[in-house]
Amino acid sequence: MEHQPDMLNEVLRQIEARQRFLVTSHARPDGDAVGSALACSQILRALGKQAEVVLFDGVPRIYRQLPFAGEVVHGERVNGNYDAAILLECDGIQRTRLTGLENQFLINIDHHPSARPFADVNWIESKAVATAELVHRLGLQAGVTITPEMATCLYTAVMTDTGSFMFAGTNEHVFGLARELVLAGADPVRCARNIYFAHSTAKMRLLGAALSNLHREGVLAWIWVTQEQMERVGALEEDCEGLANYALSIQDVEVAAFFRELPDRRFRVSLRSKGKLNVAAIAERFGGGGHECAGGMSVDGPLVTAVAQVVSQISGGLAGG
């Protein structure tokens, strides 16, 4: 794998020169965002720095058992006198939805193909399996001992960002990283149980509603839920995470989409692929982004219009591919 040792060392130089850090990631954080932010803050503290994690949407329920998750600040703006802000897997400060980042010294660490060098220091490695891999490498390069707590956060991040080690790109390198984290103290059984066997009753009811709306055209399948269905079952935004994978799990389906109606009647769309179509490229056409096998974006409603636009782009991509 190609590394960027110069950028890693530049990030370390900037960290060494500063004392107070804000660590954040994108709104509606996933496992990589939460796990990487928590581990990064712990690494900074191990280096004798002050670090605070601030997330616009706070920590989703299924990640609240991670070490130090209870210390995360759930807020809309940056309040504090920081020397720098570390943004994990964001393509710009707007992705955090936090206000007050505009005048901060920014360090950008990302592994998405859609990443952009928007910050003062940009460490981008699209071949990294997860942002957690870069945070892990940062800790090792800084001479920090990876504690069981750090390893738990990083392992959870890697596990979720690889779709439980099922997404395309999972290889011996990924398992080598997982092995290192388990040797450092992560418990793979507990990490998996806390994520995959801890769903809310509302999420299961939402899944039922989504699957009742299942449509399929050849190798493409899609499902959706309305705002009214969300409210009826008492579902939270985080309960939508992973629902697209159920449509993708159908035999011979290569691409799946999940449409979630928002209160403003727009639709948030999650795309998943088994590898025959780069769904990040589709998402980028709508102003979104992601990975080859997992992407997302927002589109205008009504539902019939949203579905028609997205299905057309996916079908065209499959035909061209």
PDB file of N, CA, C and O in Angstrom, residues 202-215 221-226 229-230 232-233 239-240 242-247 250 257-260:
ATOM      1  N   ALA A 202     -37.441  -0.032  17.379  1.00  0.00           N
ATOM      2  CA  ALA A 202     -37.883   0.894  16.330  1.00  0.00           C
ATOM      3  C   ALA A 202     -37.163   0.609  15.015  1.00  0.00           C
ATOM      4  O   ALA A 202     -37.766   0.669  13.936  1.00  0.00           O
ATOM      5  N   LYS A 203     -35.868   0.289  15.082  1.00  0.00           N
ATOM      6  CA  LYS A 203     -35.138   0.006  13.842  1.00  0.00           C
ATOM      7  C   LYS A 203     -35.687  -1.240  13.167  1.00  0.00           C
ATOM      8  O   LYS A 203     -35.806  -1.290  11.930  1.00  0.00           O
ATOM      9  N   MET A 204     -36.020  -2.258  13.942  1.00  0.00           N
ATOM     10  CA  MET A 204     -36.564  -3.476  13.348  1.00  0.00           C
ATOM     11  C   MET A 204     -37.915  -3.207  12.677  1.00  0.00           C
ATOM     12  O   MET A 204     -38.216  -3.744  11.604  1.00  0.00           O
ATOM     13  N   ARG A 205     -38.721  -2.377  13.315  1.00  0.00           N
ATOM     14  CA  ARG A 205     -40.013  -2.030  12.710  1.00  0.00           C
ATOM     15  C   ARG A 205     -39.814  -1.185  11.448  1.00  0.00           C
ATOM     16  O   ARG A 205     -40.553  -1.321  10.468  1.00  0.00           O
ATOM     17  N   LEU A 206     -38.801  -0.307  11.488  1.00  0.00           N
ATOM     18  CA  LEU A 206     -38.492   0.508  10.309  1.00  0.00           C
ATOM     19  C   LEU A 206     -38.001  -0.374   9.174  1.00  0.00           C
ATOM     20  O   LEU A 206     -38.373  -0.169   8.009  1.00  0.00           O
ATOM     21  N   LEU A 207     -37.208  -1.381   9.501  1.00  0.00           N
ATOM     22  CA  LEU A 207     -36.731  -2.330   8.491  1.00  0.00           C
ATOM     23  C   LEU A 207     -37.913  -3.044   7.838  1.00  0.00           C
ATOM     24  O   LEU A 207     -37.943  -3.221   6.614  1.00  0.00           O
ATOM     25  N   GLY A 208     -38.890  -3.429   8.649  1.00  0.00           N
ATOM     26  CA  GLY A 208     -40.076  -4.074   8.100  1.00  0.00           C
ATOM     27  C   GLY A 208     -40.806  -3.170   7.125  1.00  0.00           C
ATOM     28  O   GLY A 208     -41.230  -3.609   6.047  1.00  0.00           O
ATOM     29  N   ALA A 209     -40.924  -1.895   7.491  1.00  0.00           N
ATOM     30  CA  ALA A 209     -41.591  -0.935   6.609  1.00  0.00           C
ATOM     31  C   ALA A 209     -40.806  -0.763   5.311  1.00  0.00           C
ATOM     32  O   ALA A 209     -41.383  -0.731   4.214  1.00  0.00           O
ATOM     33  N   ALA A 210     -39.483  -0.678   5.431  1.00  0.00           N
ATOM     34  CA  ALA A 210     -38.637  -0.482   4.249  1.00  0.00           C
ATOM     35  C   ALA A 210     -38.724  -1.685   3.316  1.00  0.00           C
ATOM     36  O   ALA A 210     -38.865  -1.536   2.093  1.00  0.00           O
ATOM     37  N   LEU A 211     -38.649  -2.893   3.866  1.00  0.00           N
ATOM     38  CA  LEU A 211     -38.675  -4.086   3.029  1.00  0.00           C
ATOM     39  C   LEU A 211     -40.043  -4.304   2.380  1.00  0.00           C
ATOM     40  O   LEU A 211     -40.142  -4.938   1.324  1.00  0.00           O
ATOM     41  N   SER A 212     -41.093  -3.776   3.012  1.00  0.00           N
ATOM     42  CA  SER A 212     -42.420  -3.890   2.392  1.00  0.00           C
ATOM     43  C   SER A 212     -42.497  -3.024   1.127  1.00  0.00           C
ATOM     44  O   SER A 212     -43.395  -3.194   0.307  1.00  0.00           O
ATOM     45  N   ASN A 213     -41.543  -2.098   0.975  1.00  0.00           N
ATOM     46  CA  ASN A 213     -41.485  -1.227  -0.203  1.00  0.00           C
ATOM     47  C   ASN A 213     -40.407  -1.674  -1.190  1.00  0.00           C
ATOM     48  O   ASN A 213     -39.963  -0.887  -2.031  1.00  0.00           O
ATOM     49  N   LEU A 214     -39.958  -2.910  -1.087  1.00  0.00           N
ATOM     50  CA  LEU A 214     -38.857  -3.401  -1.925  1.00  0.00           C
ATOM     51  C   LEU A 214     -39.248  -3.446  -3.397  1.00  0.00           C
ATOM     52  O   LEU A 214     -40.287  -3.984  -3.764  1.00  0.00           O
ATOM     53  N   HIS A 215     -38.405  -2.858  -4.238  1.00  0.00           N
ATOM     54  CA  HIS A 215     -38.557  -2.938  -5.691  1.00  0.00           C
ATOM     55  C   HIS A 215     -37.253  -3.463  -6.277  1.00  0.00           C
ATOM     56  O   HIS A 215     -36.174  -3.205  -5.747  1.00  0.00           O
ATOM     57  N   ALA A 221     -31.802  -3.122  -6.812  1.00  0.00           N
ATOM     58  CA  ALA A 221     -32.937  -3.173  -5.885  1.00  0.00           C
ATOM     59  C   ALA A 221     -32.967  -1.891  -5.078  1.00  0.00           C
ATOM     60  O   ALA A 221     -31.909  -1.299  -4.804  1.00  0.00           O
ATOM     61  N   TRP A 222     -34.170  -1.442  -4.695  1.00  0.00           N
ATOM     62  CA  TRP A 222     -34.255  -0.256  -3.855  1.00  0.00           C
ATOM     63  C   TRP A 222     -35.426  -0.364  -2.889  1.00  0.00           C
ATOM     64  O   TRP A 222     -36.406  -1.064  -3.147  1.00  0.00           O
ATOM     65  N   ILE A 223     -35.266   0.300  -1.771  1.00  0.00           N
ATOM     66  CA  ILE A 223     -36.285   0.350  -0.722  1.00  0.00           C
ATOM     67  C   ILE A 223     -36.398   1.791  -0.247  1.00  0.00           C
ATOM     68  O   ILE A 223     -35.518   2.616  -0.522  1.00  0.00           O
ATOM     69  N   TRP A 224     -37.482   2.096   0.468  1.00  0.00           N
ATOM     70  CA  TRP A 224     -37.621   3.453   0.992  1.00  0.00           C
ATOM     71  C   TRP A 224     -38.481   3.462   2.248  1.00  0.00           C
ATOM     72  O   TRP A 224     -39.221   2.512   2.520  1.00  0.00           O
ATOM     73  N   VAL A 225     -38.360   4.554   3.003  1.00  0.00           N
ATOM     74  CA  VAL A 225     -39.273   4.821   4.117  1.00  0.00           C
ATOM     75  C   VAL A 225     -39.683   6.290   4.051  1.00  0.00           C
ATOM     76  O   VAL A 225     -38.906   7.147   3.632  1.00  0.00           O
ATOM     77  N   THR A 226     -40.897   6.548   4.465  1.00  0.00           N
ATOM     78  CA  THR A 226     -41.407   7.918   4.483  1.00  0.00           C
ATOM     79  C   THR A 226     -41.195   8.524   5.876  1.00  0.00           C
ATOM     80  O   THR A 226     -40.949   7.816   6.863  1.00  0.00           O
ATOM     81  N   GLN A 229     -43.691   7.076   8.235  1.00  0.00           N
ATOM     82  CA  GLN A 229     -43.318   5.762   8.763  1.00  0.00           C
ATOM     83  C   GLN A 229     -42.262   5.893   9.861  1.00  0.00           C
ATOM     84  O   GLN A 229     -42.316   5.184  10.872  1.00  0.00           O
ATOM     85  N   MET A 230     -41.317   6.795   9.669  1.00  0.00           N
ATOM     86  CA  MET A 230     -40.294   7.048  10.695  1.00  0.00           C
ATOM     87  C   MET A 230     -40.964   7.449  12.013  1.00  0.00           C
ATOM     88  O   MET A 230     -40.643   6.934  13.088  1.00  0.00           O
ATOM     89  N   ARG A 232     -44.111   7.011  12.910  1.00  0.00           N
ATOM     90  CA  ARG A 232     -45.043   6.013  13.438  1.00  0.00           C
ATOM     91  C   ARG A 232     -44.337   4.967  14.293  1.00  0.00           C
ATOM     92  O   ARG A 232     -44.868   4.530  15.313  1.00  0.00           O
ATOM     93  N   VAL A 233     -43.127   4.559  13.883  1.00  0.00           N
ATOM     94  CA  VAL A 233     -42.408   3.543  14.655  1.00  0.00           C
ATOM     95  C   VAL A 233     -41.466   4.154  15.699  1.00  0.00           C
ATOM     96  O   VAL A 233     -40.842   3.431  16.472  1.00  0.00           O
ATOM     97  N   ASP A 239     -31.297   5.032  13.050  1.00  0.00           N
ATOM     98  CA  ASP A 239     -31.920   3.732  12.780  1.00  0.00           C
ATOM     99  C   ASP A 239     -31.935   3.398  11.291  1.00  0.00           C
ATOM    100  O   ASP A 239     -32.184   2.252  10.915  1.00  0.00           O
ATOM    101  N   CYS A 240     -31.645   4.402  10.445  1.00  0.00           N
ATOM    102  CA  CYS A 240     -31.607   4.159   9.000  1.00  0.00           C
ATOM    103  C   CYS A 240     -30.282   3.553   8.554  1.00  0.00           C
ATOM    104  O   CYS A 240     -30.189   3.003   7.451  1.00  0.00           O
ATOM    105  N   GLY A 242     -27.433   1.269   7.613  1.00  0.00           N
ATOM    106  CA  GLY A 242     -27.308  -0.149   7.282  1.00  0.00           C
ATOM    107  C   GLY A 242     -28.506  -0.766   6.597  1.00  0.00           C
ATOM    108  O   GLY A 242     -28.436  -1.928   6.172  1.00  0.00           O
ATOM    109  N   LEU A 243     -29.618  -0.030   6.471  1.00  0.00           N
ATOM    110  CA  LEU A 243     -30.810  -0.642   5.874  1.00  0.00           C
ATOM    111  C   LEU A 243     -30.590  -0.989   4.398  1.00  0.00           C
ATOM    112  O   LEU A 243     -31.143  -1.974   3.902  1.00  0.00           O
ATOM    113  N   ALA A 244     -29.761  -0.203   3.710  1.00  0.00           N
ATOM    114  CA  ALA A 244     -29.503  -0.488   2.291  1.00  0.00           C
ATOM    115  C   ALA A 244     -28.877  -1.857   2.100  1.00  0.00           C
ATOM    116  O   ALA A 244     -29.077  -2.509   1.062  1.00  0.00           O
ATOM    117  N   ASN A 245     -28.136  -2.317   3.093  1.00  0.00           N
ATOM    118  CA  ASN A 245     -27.461  -3.609   2.963  1.00  0.00           C
ATOM    119  C   ASN A 245     -28.439  -4.775   2.863  1.00  0.00           C
ATOM    120  O   ASN A 245     -28.104  -5.821   2.303  1.00  0.00           O
ATOM    121  N   TYR A 246     -29.644  -4.606   3.414  1.00  0.00           N
ATOM    122  CA  TYR A 246     -30.629  -5.686   3.335  1.00  0.00           C
ATOM    123  C   TYR A 246     -31.099  -5.885   1.895  1.00  0.00           C
ATOM    124  O   TYR A 246     -31.327  -7.011   1.455  1.00  0.00           O
ATOM    125  N   ALA A 247     -31.228  -4.783   1.150  1.00  0.00           N
ATOM    126  CA  ALA A 247     -31.590  -4.903  -0.263  1.00  0.00           C
ATOM    127  C   ALA A 247     -30.429  -5.490  -1.063  1.00  0.00           C
ATOM    128  O   ALA A 247     -30.630  -6.274  -1.994  1.00  0.00           O
ATOM    129  N   ILE A 250     -29.749  -9.538  -1.421  1.00  0.00           N
ATOM    130  CA  ILE A 250     -30.499 -10.416  -2.322  1.00  0.00           C
ATOM    131  C   ILE A 250     -29.538 -11.016  -3.353  1.00  0.00           C
ATOM    132  O   ILE A 250     -28.701 -10.307  -3.925  1.00  0.00           O
ATOM    133  N   ALA A 257     -30.217   0.691  -3.305  1.00  0.00           N
ATOM    134  CA  ALA A 257     -30.417   2.075  -2.857  1.00  0.00           C
ATOM    135  C   ALA A 257     -31.485   2.106  -1.771  1.00  0.00           C
ATOM    136  O   ALA A 257     -32.471   1.366  -1.837  1.00  0.00           O
ATOM    137  N   PHE A 258     -31.259   2.953  -0.782  1.00  0.00           N
ATOM    138  CA  PHE A 258     -32.246   3.176   0.274  1.00  0.00           C
ATOM    139  C   PHE A 258     -32.594   4.650   0.296  1.00  0.00           C
ATOM    140  O   PHE A 258     -31.713   5.510   0.411  1.00  0.00           O
ATOM    141  N   PHE A 259     -33.884   4.958   0.161  1.00  0.00           N
ATOM    142  CA  PHE A 259     -34.373   6.335   0.137  1.00  0.00           C
ATOM    143  C   PHE A 259     -35.050   6.629   1.468  1.00  0.00           C
ATOM    144  O   PHE A 259     -35.994   5.940   1.844  1.00  0.00           O
ATOM    145  N   ARG A 260     -34.577   7.658   2.144  1.00  0.00           N
ATOM    146  CA  ARG A 260     -35.181   8.052   3.418  1.00  0.00           C
ATOM    147  C   ARG A 260     -35.737   9.466   3.261  1.00  0.00           C
ATOM    148  O   ARG A 260     -35.011  10.422   2.996  1.00  0.00           O
TER     149      ARG A 260
END
